PDB file of C-alpha atoms and ligand atoms in Angstrom:
ATOM      1  CA  UNK A   1     276.147  86.198  58.997  1.00 95.00           C
ATOM      2  CA  UNK A   2     275.887  89.500  57.095  1.00 98.00           C
ATOM      3  CA  UNK A   3     272.658  91.525  57.017  1.00 98.00           C
ATOM      4  CA  UNK A   4     271.588  92.152  53.423  1.00 98.00           C
ATOM      5  CA  UNK A   5     269.188  95.046  52.801  1.00 98.00           C
ATOM      6  CA  UNK A   6     267.680  95.109  49.293  1.00 98.00           C
ATOM      7  CA  UNK A   7     266.431  98.351  47.704  1.00 98.00           C
ATOM      8  CA  UNK A   8     263.719  98.004  45.050  1.00 98.00           C
ATOM      9  CA  UNK A   9     261.284 100.078  43.001  1.00 97.00           C
ATOM     10  CA  UNK A  10     259.392  97.690  40.742  1.00 96.00           C
ATOM     11  CA  UNK A  11     258.623  94.096  39.885  1.00 97.00           C
ATOM     12  CA  UNK A  12     261.434  92.655  41.945  1.00 98.00           C
ATOM     13  CA  UNK A  13     262.543  89.735  39.778  1.00 98.00           C
ATOM     14  CA  UNK A  14     266.130  90.344  40.911  1.00 98.00           C
ATOM     15  CA  UNK A  15     264.946  90.365  44.523  1.00 98.00           C
ATOM     16  CA  UNK A  16     263.241  87.025  43.778  1.00 98.00           C
ATOM     17  CA  UNK A  17     266.517  85.656  42.386  1.00 98.00           C
ATOM     18  CA  UNK A  18     268.225  86.663  45.646  1.00 98.00           C
ATOM     19  CA  UNK A  19     265.479  85.068  47.775  1.00 98.00           C
ATOM     20  CA  UNK A  20     265.690  81.863  45.709  1.00 98.00           C
ATOM     21  CA  UNK A  21     269.488  81.811  45.960  1.00 98.00           C
ATOM     22  CA  UNK A  22     269.279  82.227  49.713  1.00 98.00           C
ATOM     23  CA  UNK A  23     266.744  79.380  49.983  1.00 97.00           C
ATOM     24  CA  UNK A  24     268.759  77.015  47.802  1.00 98.00           C
ATOM     25  CA  UNK A  25     272.001  77.724  49.662  1.00 97.00           C
ATOM     26  CA  UNK A  26     273.681  79.633  46.816  1.00 98.00           C
ATOM     27  CA  UNK A  27     274.099  82.579  49.165  1.00 98.00           C
ATOM     28  CA  UNK A  28     275.955  81.618  52.315  1.00 96.00           C
ATOM     29  CA  UNK A  29     277.041  83.847  55.188  1.00 97.00           C
ATOM     30  CA  UNK A  30     274.310  86.385  54.387  1.00 97.00           C
ATOM     31  CA  UNK A  31     270.595  86.847  54.988  1.00 98.00           C
ATOM     32  CA  UNK A  32     268.085  89.296  53.470  1.00 98.00           C
ATOM     33  CA  UNK A  33     266.875  91.095  56.582  1.00 98.00           C
ATOM     34  CA  UNK A  34     264.905  93.952  55.015  1.00 98.00           C
ATOM     35  CA  UNK A  35     263.506  95.164  51.681  1.00 98.00           C
ATOM     36  CA  UNK A  36     263.184  98.933  51.200  1.00 98.00           C
ATOM     37  CA  UNK A  37     261.057 100.267  48.350  1.00 98.00           C
ATOM     38  CA  UNK A  38     260.879 103.720  46.778  1.00 98.00           C
ATOM     39  CA  UNK A  39     257.394 102.816  45.530  1.00 97.00           C
ATOM     40  CA  UNK A  40     254.599 101.648  47.856  1.00 98.00           C
ATOM     41  CA  UNK A  41     252.941  99.770  44.957  1.00 97.00           C
ATOM     42  CA  UNK A  42     256.024  97.811  43.896  1.00 98.00           C
ATOM     43  CA  UNK A  43     255.292  94.101  43.407  1.00 98.00           C
ATOM     44  CA  UNK A  44     258.684  93.475  44.988  1.00 98.00           C
ATOM     45  CA  UNK A  45     257.027  94.281  48.341  1.00 98.00           C
ATOM     46  CA  UNK A  46     254.595  91.369  47.858  1.00 98.00           C
ATOM     47  CA  UNK A  47     257.518  89.066  47.101  1.00 98.00           C
ATOM     48  CA  UNK A  48     259.204  90.167  50.348  1.00 98.00           C
ATOM     49  CA  UNK A  49     256.020  89.735  52.404  1.00 98.00           C
ATOM     50  CA  UNK A  50     255.415  86.262  50.947  1.00 98.00           C
ATOM     51  CA  UNK A  51     258.838  85.305  52.186  1.00 98.00           C
ATOM     52  CA  UNK A  52     258.495  86.832  55.632  1.00 98.00           C
ATOM     53  CA  UNK A  53     261.001  89.619  54.981  1.00 98.00           C
ATOM     54  CA  UNK A  54     260.286  92.948  56.754  1.00 98.00           C
ATOM     55  CA  UNK A  55     259.674  95.915  54.427  1.00 98.00           C
ATOM     56  CA  UNK A  56     260.019  99.697  54.559  1.00 98.00           C
ATOM     57  CA  UNK A  57     259.022 102.475  52.158  1.00 98.00           C
ATOM     58  CA  UNK A  58     261.104 105.591  51.549  1.00 98.00           C
ATOM     59  CA  UNK A  59     260.085 108.069  48.872  1.00 97.00           C
ATOM     60  CA  UNK A  60     262.209 110.919  47.531  1.00 97.00           C
ATOM     61  CA  UNK A  61     259.110 113.112  47.181  1.00 96.00           C
ATOM     62  CA  UNK A  62     258.370 112.956  50.916  1.00 96.00           C
ATOM     63  CA  UNK A  63     261.486 115.096  51.579  1.00 97.00           C
ATOM     64  CA  UNK A  64     261.794 118.742  50.566  1.00 97.00           C
ATOM     65  CA  UNK A  65     265.545 118.635  49.954  1.00 97.00           C
ATOM     66  CA  UNK A  66     267.609 115.836  48.446  1.00 98.00           C
ATOM     67  CA  UNK A  67     270.023 116.071  51.438  1.00 98.00           C
ATOM     68  CA  UNK A  68     267.159 115.274  53.830  1.00 98.00           C
ATOM     69  CA  UNK A  69     266.219 112.222  51.783  1.00 98.00           C
ATOM     70  CA  UNK A  70     269.871 111.133  51.673  1.00 98.00           C
ATOM     71  CA  UNK A  71     270.153 111.493  55.482  1.00 98.00           C
ATOM     72  CA  UNK A  72     266.893 109.602  56.079  1.00 98.00           C
ATOM     73  CA  UNK A  73     267.922 106.678  53.860  1.00 98.00           C
ATOM     74  CA  UNK A  74     271.361 106.553  55.520  1.00 98.00           C
ATOM     75  CA  UNK A  75     269.715 106.504  58.964  1.00 98.00           C
ATOM     76  CA  UNK A  76     267.290 103.759  57.913  1.00 98.00           C
ATOM     77  CA  UNK A  77     270.111 101.569  56.551  1.00 98.00           C
ATOM     78  CA  UNK A  78     272.083 102.108  59.764  1.00 98.00           C
ATOM     79  CA  UNK A  79     269.036 101.312  61.902  1.00 98.00           C
ATOM     80  CA  UNK A  80     268.635  98.070  59.900  1.00 98.00           C
ATOM     81  CA  UNK A  81     272.332  97.321  60.575  1.00 98.00           C
ATOM     82  CA  UNK A  82     272.959  96.687  56.893  1.00 98.00           C
ATOM     83  CA  UNK A  83     276.301  95.053  56.142  1.00 98.00           C
ATOM     84  CA  UNK A  84     275.474  94.976  52.436  1.00 98.00           C
ATOM     85  CA  UNK A  85     273.015  97.114  50.464  1.00 98.00           C
ATOM     86  CA  UNK A  86     271.786  95.688  47.146  1.00 98.00           C
ATOM     87  CA  UNK A  87     270.154  97.870  44.498  1.00 98.00           C
ATOM     88  CA  UNK A  88     267.849  95.450  42.690  1.00 98.00           C
ATOM     89  CA  UNK A  89     266.013  97.675  40.222  1.00 96.00           C
ATOM     90  CA  UNK A  90     266.155 100.716  42.519  1.00 97.00           C
ATOM     91  CA  UNK A  91     265.290 103.725  40.391  1.00 94.00           C
ATOM     92  CA  UNK A  92     266.308 106.614  42.679  1.00 94.00           C
ATOM     93  CA  UNK A  93     269.881 107.948  42.544  1.00 93.00           C
ATOM     94  CA  UNK A  94     271.718 107.520  45.855  1.00 97.00           C
ATOM     95  CA  UNK A  95     273.176 110.529  47.651  1.00 97.00           C
ATOM     96  CA  UNK A  96     276.698 111.126  48.920  1.00 98.00           C
ATOM     97  CA  UNK A  97     275.859 110.262  52.526  1.00 98.00           C
ATOM     98  CA  UNK A  98     274.598 106.778  51.727  1.00 98.00           C
ATOM     99  CA  UNK A  99     277.524 106.158  49.389  1.00 98.00           C
ATOM    100  CA  UNK A 100     280.222 107.334  51.820  1.00 98.00           C
ATOM    101  CA  UNK A 101     278.704 105.491  54.784  1.00 98.00           C
ATOM    102  CA  UNK A 102     278.485 102.266  52.790  1.00 98.00           C
ATOM    103  CA  UNK A 103     281.637 102.529  50.664  1.00 97.00           C
ATOM    104  CA  UNK A 104     282.204  99.267  48.722  1.00 98.00           C
ATOM    105  CA  UNK A 105     279.182  97.801  50.508  1.00 98.00           C
ATOM    106  CA  UNK A 106     276.527  98.722  47.923  1.00 98.00           C
ATOM    107  CA  UNK A 107     276.051  96.402  44.933  1.00 98.00           C
ATOM    108  CA  UNK A 108     273.981  97.439  41.898  1.00 98.00           C
ATOM    109  CA  UNK A 109     272.800  95.317  38.991  1.00 98.00           C
ATOM    110  CA  UNK A 110     272.884  97.154  35.658  1.00 98.00           C
ATOM    111  CA  UNK A 111     271.285  95.652  32.522  1.00 98.00           C
ATOM    112  CA  UNK A 112     274.208  96.257  30.117  1.00 98.00           C
ATOM    113  CA  UNK A 113     277.929  95.640  29.843  1.00 98.00           C
ATOM    114  CA  UNK A 114     279.373  98.737  31.552  1.00 98.00           C
ATOM    115  CA  UNK A 115     280.808 101.095  30.202  1.00 98.00           C
ATOM    116  CA  UNK A 116     278.248 100.669  27.402  1.00 98.00           C
ATOM    117  CA  UNK A 117     274.697 101.982  27.816  1.00 98.00           C
ATOM    118  CA  UNK A 118     275.132 103.305  31.334  1.00 98.00           C
ATOM    119  CA  UNK A 119     275.192 106.535  33.298  1.00 96.00           C
ATOM    120  CA  UNK A 120     272.440 109.018  33.993  1.00 94.00           C
ATOM    121  CA  UNK A 121     269.148 108.266  32.236  1.00 93.00           C
ATOM    122  CA  UNK A 122     270.113 104.681  31.398  1.00 96.00           C
ATOM    123  CA  UNK A 123     267.773 102.521  33.417  1.00 95.00           C
ATOM    124  CA  UNK A 124     265.199  99.790  32.824  1.00 94.00           C
ATOM    125  CA  UNK A 125     263.848  99.344  29.309  1.00 96.00           C
ATOM    126  CA  UNK A 126     265.653 102.459  28.006  1.00 97.00           C
ATOM    127  CA  UNK A 127     268.990 100.606  28.220  1.00 98.00           C
ATOM    128  CA  UNK A 128     267.726  97.884  25.870  1.00 98.00           C
ATOM    129  CA  UNK A 129     266.109 100.406  23.511  1.00 98.00           C
ATOM    130  CA  UNK A 130     269.482 102.134  23.124  1.00 98.00           C
ATOM    131  CA  UNK A 131     271.333  98.837  22.636  1.00 98.00           C
ATOM    132  CA  UNK A 132     268.921  97.877  19.834  1.00 98.00           C
ATOM    133  CA  UNK A 133     269.140 101.370  18.292  1.00 98.00           C
ATOM    134  CA  UNK A 134     272.932 101.046  18.157  1.00 98.00           C
ATOM    135  CA  UNK A 135     272.694  97.567  16.672  1.00 98.00           C
ATOM    136  CA  UNK A 136     275.058  95.850  19.097  1.00 98.00           C
ATOM    137  CA  UNK A 137     275.246  92.071  18.647  1.00 98.00           C
ATOM    138  CA  UNK A 138     276.152  91.358  22.254  1.00 98.00           C
ATOM    139  CA  UNK A 139     274.891  93.011  25.408  1.00 98.00           C
ATOM    140  CA  UNK A 140     274.609  91.688  28.967  1.00 98.00           C
ATOM    141  CA  UNK A 141     274.588  92.726  32.597  1.00 98.00           C
ATOM    142  CA  UNK A 142     277.020  94.038  35.199  1.00 98.00           C
ATOM    143  CA  UNK A 143     277.078  93.676  38.977  1.00 98.00           C
ATOM    144  CA  UNK A 144     279.191  96.470  40.439  1.00 98.00           C
ATOM    145  CA  UNK A 145     279.843  98.477  43.574  1.00 98.00           C
ATOM    146  CA  UNK A 146     278.263 101.916  43.728  1.00 98.00           C
ATOM    147  CA  UNK A 147     280.385 105.056  44.022  1.00 97.00           C
ATOM    148  CA  UNK A 148     279.755 108.764  43.346  1.00 97.00           C
ATOM    149  CA  UNK A 149     279.912 108.248  39.565  1.00 97.00           C
ATOM    150  CA  UNK A 150     276.630 106.914  38.153  1.00 96.00           C
ATOM    151  CA  UNK A 151     277.350 103.285  37.077  1.00 97.00           C
ATOM    152  CA  UNK A 152     281.066 104.030  37.542  1.00 97.00           C
ATOM    153  CA  UNK A 153     281.970 101.933  40.595  1.00 98.00           C
ATOM    154  CA  UNK A 154     284.224  98.845  40.638  1.00 98.00           C
ATOM    155  CA  UNK A 155     282.907  96.023  38.434  1.00 98.00           C
ATOM    156  CA  UNK A 156     282.402  92.691  40.224  1.00 98.00           C
ATOM    157  CA  UNK A 157     280.907  90.336  37.586  1.00 98.00           C
ATOM    158  CA  UNK A 158     279.753  90.767  33.984  1.00 98.00           C
ATOM    159  CA  UNK A 159     277.939  88.307  31.730  1.00 98.00           C
ATOM    160  CA  UNK A 160     277.353  88.647  27.984  1.00 98.00           C
ATOM    161  CA  UNK A 161     274.041  87.910  26.247  1.00 98.00           C
ATOM    162  CA  UNK A 162     273.476  87.718  22.473  1.00 98.00           C
ATOM    163  CA  UNK A 163     271.102  90.046  20.673  1.00 98.00           C
ATOM    164  CA  UNK A 164     268.889  88.122  18.237  1.00 98.00           C
ATOM    165  CA  UNK A 165     267.060  89.042  15.017  1.00 97.00           C
ATOM    166  CA  UNK A 166     263.646  90.498  15.744  1.00 97.00           C
ATOM    167  CA  UNK A 167     264.410  91.445  19.356  1.00 98.00           C
ATOM    168  CA  UNK A 168     262.197  94.107  20.913  1.00 98.00           C
ATOM    169  CA  UNK A 169     263.376  95.987  24.024  1.00 98.00           C
ATOM    170  CA  UNK A 170     261.018  93.813  26.100  1.00 98.00           C
ATOM    171  CA  UNK A 171     262.283  90.514  24.643  1.00 98.00           C
ATOM    172  CA  UNK A 172     265.906  91.573  25.059  1.00 98.00           C
ATOM    173  CA  UNK A 173     265.281  92.777  28.620  1.00 98.00           C
ATOM    174  CA  UNK A 174     263.816  89.385  29.543  1.00 98.00           C
ATOM    175  CA  UNK A 175     266.745  87.472  27.977  1.00 98.00           C
ATOM    176  CA  UNK A 176     269.301  89.663  29.775  1.00 98.00           C
ATOM    177  CA  UNK A 177     267.500  89.038  33.065  1.00 98.00           C
ATOM    178  CA  UNK A 178     267.170  85.274  32.544  1.00 98.00           C
ATOM    179  CA  UNK A 179     270.658  84.644  31.196  1.00 98.00           C
ATOM    180  CA  UNK A 180     272.646  87.216  33.154  1.00 98.00           C
ATOM    181  CA  UNK A 181     271.099  89.356  35.915  1.00 98.00           C
ATOM    182  CA  UNK A 182     269.397  86.608  37.918  1.00 98.00           C
ATOM    183  CA  UNK A 183     272.695  84.675  38.024  1.00 98.00           C
ATOM    184  CA  UNK A 184     275.389  87.296  38.507  1.00 98.00           C
ATOM    185  CA  UNK A 185     273.598  89.343  41.159  1.00 98.00           C
ATOM    186  CA  UNK A 186     273.281  86.418  43.630  1.00 98.00           C
ATOM    187  CA  UNK A 187     276.857  85.365  42.720  1.00 98.00           C
ATOM    188  CA  UNK A 188     278.200  88.842  43.514  1.00 98.00           C
ATOM    189  CA  UNK A 189     276.238  88.951  46.777  1.00 98.00           C
ATOM    190  CA  UNK A 190     277.585  85.548  47.773  1.00 98.00           C
ATOM    191  CA  UNK A 191     281.166  86.617  46.997  1.00 98.00           C
ATOM    192  CA  UNK A 192     280.703  89.720  49.146  1.00 98.00           C
ATOM    193  CA  UNK A 193     279.172  87.779  52.038  1.00 98.00           C
ATOM    194  CA  UNK A 194     282.140  85.407  51.984  1.00 98.00           C
ATOM    195  CA  UNK A 195     284.693  88.291  51.916  1.00 98.00           C
ATOM    196  CA  UNK A 196     285.923  87.269  48.462  1.00 98.00           C
ATOM    197  CA  UNK A 197     285.981  90.722  46.840  1.00 98.00           C
ATOM    198  CA  UNK A 198     289.002  92.976  47.178  1.00 98.00           C
ATOM    199  CA  UNK A 199     288.816  96.542  45.818  1.00 98.00           C
ATOM    200  CA  UNK A 200     291.985  98.216  44.558  1.00 97.00           C
ATOM    201  CA  UNK A 201     292.084 101.399  42.407  1.00 96.00           C
ATOM    202  CA  UNK A 202     288.385 101.262  41.471  1.00 96.00           C
ATOM    203  CA  UNK A 203     288.780  97.653  40.294  1.00 98.00           C
ATOM    204  CA  UNK A 204     287.970  94.393  42.006  1.00 98.00           C
ATOM    205  CA  UNK A 205     289.951  91.235  42.481  1.00 98.00           C
ATOM    206  CA  UNK A 206     287.956  88.090  43.195  1.00 98.00           C
ATOM    207  CA  UNK A 207     289.762  85.905  45.712  1.00 97.00           C
ATOM    208  CA  UNK A 208     289.649  82.094  45.453  1.00 89.00           C
TER     209      UNK A 208
HETATM  210  C1  GAR B   1     266.454  95.186  35.975  1.00 84.59           C
HETATM  211  O1  GAR B   1     266.625  94.897  34.611  1.00 84.59           O
HETATM  212  C2  GAR B   1     267.650  95.968  36.492  1.00 84.59           C
HETATM  213  O2  GAR B   1     268.869  95.557  35.930  1.00 84.59           O
HETATM  214  C3  GAR B   1     267.297  97.353  36.051  1.00 84.59           C
HETATM  215  O3  GAR B   1     265.903  97.466  36.290  1.00 84.59           O
HETATM  216  C4  GAR B   1     265.303  96.168  36.181  1.00 84.59           C
HETATM  217  C5  GAR B   1     264.513  95.880  37.451  1.00 84.59           C
HETATM  218  O4  GAR B   1     263.788  94.693  37.339  1.00 84.59           O
HETATM  219  N1  GAR B   1     268.051  98.335  36.771  1.00 84.59           N
HETATM  220  C6  GAR B   1     268.501  99.460  36.220  1.00 84.59           C
HETATM  221  O5  GAR B   1     268.253  99.787  35.089  1.00 84.59           O
HETATM  222  C7  GAR B   1     269.341 100.338  37.147  1.00 84.59           C
HETATM  223  N2  GAR B   1     270.111 101.272  36.384  1.00 84.59           N
HETATM  224  P1  GAR B   1     263.270  93.893  38.638  1.00 84.59           P
HETATM  225  O6  GAR B   1     262.495  94.891  39.495  1.00 84.59           O
HETATM  226  O7  GAR B   1     262.359  92.852  38.060  1.00 84.59           O
HETATM  227  O8  GAR B   1     264.454  93.313  39.342  1.00 84.59           O
END
């Protein structure tokens, strides 16, 4: 059984999707053992508490230097014996220590079809604002491993979602979550927990 540690910053609907998938047996061989938030007021913390999952808070601003923050988060993940780290709406960039200590063991959910609308500054609602500004007809979500390049790690699963007439960023964000994120993130986590993801040359191969 792999220990899954989920990092959050906000509402935590992706965390909820993971909790629900665990309860319904869609995630096997893994258990959410801790939720770590960058924001003490995140509703995601309530979701964790309601489900009896231990929580921790770690804030970038409590550390003078970024390296200290990076070391503290690495130490916390090691103390929690994380086998898999999931970024479920985690809005702080990870440092090199966390990434190198958990190489191909950190999964992020991004609300667009990478390599579109990704990289530094593309997070949350902003991603959907840019997609609407560009006038794309199809967008979606991507579950991928995290490496040193922002949103540049090996892609695990992508799912497309149609843009509709009259969409606002909020409406599109909700549709992308409902039709893509809440499905592919638990699927990617389940594949990882069952050792079904092989990484070669910054790409993944899903094993049957
Ligand atoms: C989700 O749409 C997630 O894909 C996005 O933030 C939202 C968090 O919602 N993440 C990023 O933009 C990361 N680059 P949630 O807290 O309800 O899961």
